[in-house]
PDB file of C-alpha atoms in Angstrom:
ATOM      1  CA  MET A 224      21.799  38.700   7.283  1.00 65.00           C
ATOM      2  CA  ASN A 225      20.564  38.370  10.862  1.00 68.00           C
ATOM      3  CA  ARG A 226      17.962  35.805   9.782  1.00 71.00           C
ATOM      4  CA  ILE A 227      20.608  33.616   8.156  1.00 69.00           C
ATOM      5  CA  LEU A 228      22.722  33.725  11.309  1.00 60.00           C
ATOM      6  CA  ILE A 229      19.706  32.814  13.452  1.00 69.00           C
ATOM      7  CA  VAL A 230      18.834  29.864  11.195  1.00 62.00           C
ATOM      8  CA  LEU A 231      22.436  28.634  11.247  1.00 59.00           C
ATOM      9  CA  ALA A 232      22.544  28.966  15.038  1.00 63.00           C
ATOM     10  CA  ILE A 233      19.342  26.939  15.401  1.00 67.00           C
ATOM     11  CA  LEU A 234      20.568  24.227  13.031  1.00 59.00           C
ATOM     12  CA  SER A 235      23.894  23.935  14.824  1.00 63.00           C
ATOM     13  CA  ALA A 236      22.134  23.762  18.186  1.00 60.00           C
ATOM     14  CA  VAL A 237      19.780  21.038  16.959  1.00 55.00           C
ATOM     15  CA  THR A 238      22.583  18.946  15.465  1.00 54.00           C
ATOM     16  CA  GLY A 239      24.745  19.522  18.531  1.00 52.00           C
ATOM     17  CA  CYS A 240      22.177  17.961  20.868  1.00 50.00           C
ATOM     18  CA  GLY A 241      21.974  14.668  18.959  1.00 48.00           C
ATOM     19  CA  TYR A 242      19.150  15.298  16.526  1.00 46.00           C
ATOM     20  CA  ARG A 243      19.761  14.557  12.871  1.00 45.00           C
ATOM     21  CA  LEU A 244      17.990  15.784   9.783  1.00 43.00           C
ATOM     22  CA  GLU A 245      17.517  12.698   7.615  1.00 44.00           C
ATOM     23  CA  SER A 246      14.857  11.043   5.557  1.00 45.00           C
ATOM     24  CA  GLY A 247      12.354   8.930   7.488  1.00 50.00           C
ATOM     25  CA  THR A 248      12.668   6.236   4.827  1.00 60.00           C
ATOM     26  CA  ALA A 249      16.444   5.785   5.032  1.00 71.00           C
ATOM     27  CA  ARG A 250      16.201   2.588   7.086  1.00 71.00           C
ATOM     28  CA  PHE A 251      13.211   1.392   5.050  1.00 75.00           C
ATOM     29  CA  THR A 252      15.254   1.375   1.838  1.00 80.00           C
ATOM     30  CA  ASP A 253      18.488   0.099   3.419  1.00 83.00           C
ATOM     31  CA  PRO A 254      19.226  -3.393   1.993  1.00 87.00           C
ATOM     32  CA  SER A 255      20.980  -4.481   5.203  1.00 88.00           C
ATOM     33  CA  VAL A 256      17.793  -4.152   7.310  1.00 91.00           C
ATOM     34  CA  ARG A 257      16.182  -7.472   8.199  1.00 93.00           C
ATOM     35  CA  MET A 258      12.597  -7.914   9.437  1.00 94.00           C
ATOM     36  CA  ASP A 259      11.019 -10.894  11.143  1.00 95.00           C
ATOM     37  CA  VAL A 260       7.411 -11.001   9.904  1.00 96.00           C
ATOM     38  CA  SER A 261       6.160 -14.364  11.137  1.00 94.00           C
ATOM     39  CA  PRO A 262       2.584 -15.522  10.534  1.00 96.00           C
ATOM     40  CA  PHE A 263       0.267 -13.637  12.853  1.00 98.00           C
ATOM     41  CA  ALA A 264      -1.395 -15.485  15.716  1.00 98.00           C
ATOM     42  CA  ASN A 265      -4.917 -16.419  14.706  1.00 97.00           C
ATOM     43  CA  ARG A 266      -7.805 -16.087  17.157  1.00 97.00           C
ATOM     44  CA  SER A 267     -10.464 -16.113  14.436  1.00 96.00           C
ATOM     45  CA  THR A 268     -12.505 -18.918  12.906  1.00 94.00           C
ATOM     46  CA  THR A 269     -10.834 -18.417   9.510  1.00 95.00           C
ATOM     47  CA  PRO A 270      -8.127 -21.131   9.467  1.00 93.00           C
ATOM     48  CA  ASP A 271      -5.336 -19.273   7.625  1.00 95.00           C
ATOM     49  CA  ALA A 272      -6.114 -15.680   8.582  1.00 97.00           C
ATOM     50  CA  GLY A 273      -2.854 -15.000  10.442  1.00 97.00           C
ATOM     51  CA  ALA A 274      -0.660 -16.462   7.708  1.00 97.00           C
ATOM     52  CA  VAL A 275      -2.523 -14.603   4.943  1.00 98.00           C
ATOM     53  CA  VAL A 276      -2.287 -11.206   6.663  1.00 98.00           C
ATOM     54  CA  ALA A 277       1.462 -11.652   7.311  1.00 98.00           C
ATOM     55  CA  ALA A 278       2.074 -12.765   3.713  1.00 97.00           C
ATOM     56  CA  ARG A 279       0.153  -9.767   2.355  1.00 98.00           C
ATOM     57  CA  LEU A 280       2.161  -7.491   4.657  1.00 97.00           C
ATOM     58  CA  ARG A 281       5.456  -8.852   3.303  1.00 97.00           C
ATOM     59  CA  GLU A 282       4.181  -8.383  -0.269  1.00 97.00           C
ATOM     60  CA  GLU A 283       3.050  -4.841   0.446  1.00 96.00           C
ATOM     61  CA  LEU A 284       6.336  -3.928   2.149  1.00 95.00           C
ATOM     62  CA  ARG A 285       8.164  -5.023  -1.023  1.00 94.00           C
ATOM     63  CA  ARG A 286       5.698  -3.153  -3.217  1.00 94.00           C
ATOM     64  CA  SER A 287       6.131   0.045  -1.206  1.00 92.00           C
ATOM     65  CA  GLY A 288       9.915   0.040  -1.494  1.00 90.00           C
ATOM     66  CA  PHE A 289      11.329  -2.066   1.367  1.00 92.00           C
ATOM     67  CA  GLN A 290      14.754  -3.205   0.107  1.00 91.00           C
ATOM     68  CA  GLY A 291      15.845  -5.329   3.064  1.00 91.00           C
ATOM     69  CA  SER A 292      15.214  -8.999   3.711  1.00 92.00           C
ATOM     70  CA  PHE A 293      12.809 -11.080   5.771  1.00 94.00           C
ATOM     71  CA  GLY A 294      13.791 -13.723   8.317  1.00 91.00           C
ATOM     72  CA  ASN A 295      14.201 -14.218  12.022  1.00 87.00           C
ATOM     73  CA  VAL A 296      17.977 -14.835  12.141  1.00 90.00           C
ATOM     74  CA  GLY A 297      19.748 -11.510  12.620  1.00 90.00           C
ATOM     75  CA  ALA A 298      16.541  -9.477  12.348  1.00 93.00           C
ATOM     76  CA  ASN A 299      16.628  -5.787  13.230  1.00 93.00           C
ATOM     77  CA  TYR A 300      12.842  -5.551  13.668  1.00 95.00           C
ATOM     78  CA  LEU A 301      10.258  -7.997  14.929  1.00 95.00           C
ATOM     79  CA  ILE A 302       6.701  -7.554  13.674  1.00 96.00           C
ATOM     80  CA  GLU A 303       4.203  -9.518  15.739  1.00 96.00           C
ATOM     81  CA  GLY A 304       0.527  -9.556  15.044  1.00 97.00           C
ATOM     82  CA  LYS A 305      -2.664 -11.223  16.085  1.00 98.00           C
ATOM     83  CA  VAL A 306      -5.828 -11.627  14.049  1.00 98.00           C
ATOM     84  CA  ARG A 307      -8.393 -11.152  16.772  1.00 97.00           C
ATOM     85  CA  GLU A 308     -11.510 -11.559  14.701  1.00 97.00           C
ATOM     86  CA  VAL A 309     -12.905 -12.137  11.233  1.00 97.00           C
ATOM     87  CA  ARG A 310     -16.651 -11.634  11.369  1.00 96.00           C
ATOM     88  CA  SER A 311     -19.460 -11.447   8.860  1.00 94.00           C
ATOM     89  CA  ASP A 312     -22.489  -9.274   9.522  1.00 93.00           C
ATOM     90  CA  ILE A 313     -25.645  -9.144   7.428  1.00 87.00           C
ATOM     91  CA  PHE A 314     -25.806  -5.789   5.689  1.00 83.00           C
ATOM     92  CA  SER A 315     -28.979  -6.079   3.597  1.00 84.00           C
ATOM     93  CA  HIS A 316     -31.895  -8.494   3.120  1.00 74.00           C
ATOM     94  CA  GLY A 317     -33.871  -9.434   0.057  1.00 74.00           C
ATOM     95  CA  ALA A 318     -37.650  -9.640  -0.176  1.00 74.00           C
ATOM     96  CA  ASP A 319     -37.446 -13.353   0.657  1.00 73.00           C
ATOM     97  CA  ARG A 320     -35.637 -12.519   3.957  1.00 68.00           C
ATOM     98  CA  PHE A 321     -32.339 -14.074   2.807  1.00 72.00           C
ATOM     99  CA  SER A 322     -29.271 -11.938   3.207  1.00 71.00           C
ATOM    100  CA  LEU A 323     -28.142 -10.292  -0.013  1.00 88.00           C
ATOM    101  CA  GLU A 324     -25.088  -8.437   1.161  1.00 91.00           C
ATOM    102  CA  ASN A 325     -22.779  -9.144   4.066  1.00 94.00           C
ATOM    103  CA  ARG A 326     -19.972  -7.115   5.554  1.00 96.00           C
ATOM    104  CA  LEU A 327     -16.751  -8.887   6.509  1.00 97.00           C
ATOM    105  CA  THR A 328     -14.607  -7.243   9.211  1.00 98.00           C
ATOM    106  CA  LEU A 329     -10.980  -8.088  10.013  1.00 98.00           C
ATOM    107  CA  VAL A 330      -9.634  -6.991  13.417  1.00 98.00           C
ATOM    108  CA  VAL A 331      -5.858  -7.083  14.022  1.00 98.00           C
ATOM    109  CA  ASP A 332      -3.439  -6.230  16.845  1.00 98.00           C
ATOM    110  CA  ILE A 333       0.164  -5.391  15.934  1.00 97.00           C
ATOM    111  CA  ARG A 334       3.430  -4.745  17.716  1.00 97.00           C
ATOM    112  CA  VAL A 335       6.744  -3.658  16.157  1.00 96.00           C
ATOM    113  CA  VAL A 336       9.909  -4.120  18.222  1.00 95.00           C
ATOM    114  CA  GLU A 337      13.375  -2.828  17.394  1.00 93.00           C
ATOM    115  CA  LEU A 338      15.477  -5.799  18.491  1.00 92.00           C
ATOM    116  CA  LEU A 339      18.836  -4.013  18.676  1.00 87.00           C
ATOM    117  CA  ARG A 340      17.622  -1.492  21.249  1.00 87.00           C
ATOM    118  CA  GLY A 341      14.823  -3.615  22.651  1.00 86.00           C
ATOM    119  CA  GLY A 342      12.178  -0.917  22.400  1.00 92.00           C
ATOM    120  CA  VAL A 343       8.622  -1.125  21.139  1.00 94.00           C
ATOM    121  CA  LEU A 344       8.296   1.215  18.145  1.00 93.00           C
ATOM    122  CA  TRP A 345       4.583   0.758  17.604  1.00 95.00           C
ATOM    123  CA  LYS A 346       1.793  -1.101  19.297  1.00 96.00           C
ATOM    124  CA  GLU A 347      -1.826  -0.909  18.233  1.00 96.00           C
ATOM    125  CA  SER A 348      -4.883  -2.937  19.177  1.00 97.00           C
ATOM    126  CA  GLY A 349      -8.152  -3.256  17.344  1.00 97.00           C
ATOM    127  CA  LEU A 350      -7.156  -2.107  13.855  1.00 97.00           C
ATOM    128  CA  SER A 351     -10.025  -3.011  11.555  1.00 98.00           C
ATOM    129  CA  GLU A 352     -10.844  -3.128   7.862  1.00 98.00           C
ATOM    130  CA  THR A 353     -14.142  -4.055   6.212  1.00 97.00           C
ATOM    131  CA  ALA A 354     -15.378  -5.201   2.812  1.00 97.00           C
ATOM    132  CA  SER A 355     -18.810  -6.162   1.510  1.00 95.00           C
ATOM    133  CA  PHE A 356     -19.671  -9.384  -0.279  1.00 95.00           C
ATOM    134  CA  PHE A 357     -22.813 -10.766  -1.847  1.00 92.00           C
ATOM    135  CA  SER A 358     -24.469 -13.975  -0.742  1.00 90.00           C
ATOM    136  CA  GLY A 359     -27.041 -16.250  -2.223  1.00 85.00           C
ATOM    137  CA  THR A 360     -28.724 -19.581  -1.773  1.00 85.00           C
ATOM    138  CA  ASP A 361     -25.712 -21.376  -3.277  1.00 90.00           C
ATOM    139  CA  ALA A 362     -23.201 -22.021  -0.489  1.00 92.00           C
ATOM    140  CA  GLN A 363     -20.240 -22.192  -2.892  1.00 96.00           C
ATOM    141  CA  TYR A 364     -21.137 -18.806  -4.387  1.00 94.00           C
ATOM    142  CA  THR A 365     -21.405 -17.257  -0.937  1.00 93.00           C
ATOM    143  CA  GLU A 366     -18.162 -18.815   0.330  1.00 95.00           C
ATOM    144  CA  ALA A 367     -16.238 -17.779  -2.797  1.00 97.00           C
ATOM    145  CA  ASN A 368     -17.436 -14.203  -2.335  1.00 96.00           C
ATOM    146  CA  ARG A 369     -16.596 -14.332   1.379  1.00 96.00           C
ATOM    147  CA  ARG A 370     -13.070 -15.523   0.576  1.00 97.00           C
ATOM    148  CA  ALA A 371     -12.628 -12.740  -1.989  1.00 98.00           C
ATOM    149  CA  ALA A 372     -13.784 -10.222   0.641  1.00 98.00           C
ATOM    150  CA  PHE A 373     -11.306 -11.694   3.135  1.00 98.00           C
ATOM    151  CA  GLU A 374      -8.461 -11.366   0.615  1.00 98.00           C
ATOM    152  CA  GLU A 375      -9.492  -7.734   0.036  1.00 98.00           C
ATOM    153  CA  VAL A 376      -9.537  -6.801   3.745  1.00 98.00           C
ATOM    154  CA  ALA A 377      -6.195  -8.585   4.247  1.00 98.00           C
ATOM    155  CA  ARG A 378      -4.726  -6.532   1.387  1.00 98.00           C
ATOM    156  CA  ARG A 379      -6.180  -3.278   2.774  1.00 98.00           C
ATOM    157  CA  MET A 380      -4.820  -4.066   6.227  1.00 98.00           C
ATOM    158  CA  ALA A 381      -1.392  -4.825   4.767  1.00 98.00           C
ATOM    159  CA  VAL A 382      -1.366  -1.497   2.907  1.00 97.00           C
ATOM    160  CA  ARG A 383      -2.306   0.327   6.094  1.00 97.00           C
ATOM    161  CA  LEU A 384       0.361  -1.440   8.175  1.00 97.00           C
ATOM    162  CA  SER A 385       3.006  -0.977   5.481  1.00 95.00           C
ATOM    163  CA  GLN A 386       2.333   2.753   5.258  1.00 94.00           C
ATOM    164  CA  THR A 387       2.777   3.110   9.014  1.00 94.00           C
ATOM    165  CA  LEU A 388       5.978   1.041   8.974  1.00 92.00           C
ATOM    166  CA  ARG A 389       7.363   3.203   6.173  1.00 90.00           C
ATOM    167  CA  VAL A 390       6.894   6.271   8.392  1.00 89.00           C
ATOM    168  CA  LEU A 391       8.315   4.546  11.502  1.00 86.00           C
ATOM    169  CA  LEU A 392      11.412   3.170   9.850  1.00 82.00           C
TER     170      LEU A 392
END
């Protein structure tokens, strides 16, 4: 009996000081929430990197259960990002000294701002994802594989960002 009274006293004290016990995903699934996810700034040599990462993020937010809408007018949250770098590094060589496998790395900075209160909810620099791709003597083959690797790292980054946003909101 004493334990029940202690638990009730703690719960009433916690709720009395402003804390609430609610699901962390309540705002994430609220249809009235609006997010501004503009194309990310692009500091890389890949022409559409910022737009692709932002588009994949919007897709992944929908896939993971976000029920609100996207747009800058009346937005509750502003998601700003910057693609700092998309680089390819040689990972392995063949006997003829041509590269066989390359590793593509995407580096992103992100900032999430709650516009109603004006506070930064999350800010992270240097988030990175990597994927391997094969290369050959045919430039079209290599570029097609590089593009597929870029799409894969953009998707992985979007999943990672979406999972963090689901916890934050």
